[in-house]
Each structure stands twice: as C-alpha cells, then as structure tokens.
Phi, psi and omega in degrees: 000325180297322180293318180299316179297318179299319179297315180297326178298328179273329182286323182299309177299324178296317179297319178296319178297314179296315182293323178290326177294319178295321178297319178298315181299320180293318179296318184291333184250007182258038179277153174295155180242159177225143177268125177249160177222145169216118185058233181270001187261137174253141182232129171265108185247128171290146185259117175250093188238015174231160179304321181294314180294320180293324181294321180282317178049230180259021179304143172068005175277149181252352177198166176211133179304155190306310183256032177247157179198193176228126178260121177265126180240124180253154180291326184230150174289135179193180177272065182292114181261153182233154171220176190244023179302130182063016175259124190265350180242140177290142186227163168243142179235131175253125175268128193236131177284168181302330180277004177092354181283135176288126179277309176201161180233137179236139171268135186235132178276141179298144172070020181253165178245018176291138177279139175235116190235154176285155178275356176209162178296131181226164176250343185234147171217135182241118177262131178228172175301151181308135178067010178303313182292311184295325179293340180252008180056046176252126184215190178307136183096336175296152184252135173255121179255159180096008180296135177291144178267131179251000000 
C-alpha cells in the first residue's frame, strides 16, 4: 500500500503539468483566423492583434500547416521588430505596408534572439514556415490581400 500512495504522489503533479500544458496549447492556438491571398496562394492566418496575442505569437509550437501562418496587426505603423525566443520552428516573416505591399522578408532561425525588423514603418507582419515566400517567388512589392483594417 505504501508503494501505491507513493506512485500517486508522483502522478498527480505530472497530471497537473500535462493538463496545464494542454490548456496553454489550447489558448495559444485558439486565435481567430483570416484568409489572406497573394497571387494564386491562399493563406489561413491566425490573428495576433492584441499585445498579449502578439507577445505569445507562435512560441512553443512544434509545427505549422503548409499554407498557414500568423498575422500580427499593430495599432500604429512603426519599426516593429521580431525575434524567435521560445519559438521552436524556423519561420519567414513578411513586413507589410498598409496598402498590402510586402516591404521586406526575413528568414528567422528557431530559438534565437536576433532582431528582425522592417525596412519601413509597418502595421502588419506575416509569419509563415521558413522559405514559404521564397519557394513561391513572393518578395518585396508583392501584395497580400485580405488584411483586416484597424
């Protein structure tokens, strides 16, 4: 009987850890989505449009479907820089002007603290899997349509 009680003492904290991790994952992935388009490509983008959602971003995720991404929407145009701390998948980020034109694209390595910044003040940034843009020959000047107006 003593062994059984000891096992339960270890299982309860483990169960709590797993359930709190699952709750975090559900909160992190239950963002509203918006459909974006560029050329012939459609993108299902989760919307990170509050300081809390933008701070969490794609942290701690281990994968992302091919034509999915995360659209960061800011209240004001500025030089919003990004880094990959606690981000487990390599990403590409497109910094987007109000008219939908891509200003610049940066490739970002997982788990780094290097800053990736727009070359002009922007209100939007779209994170996709690494090389998503380059594999489709999408670059600066390409237009992303379907951006939400703030």
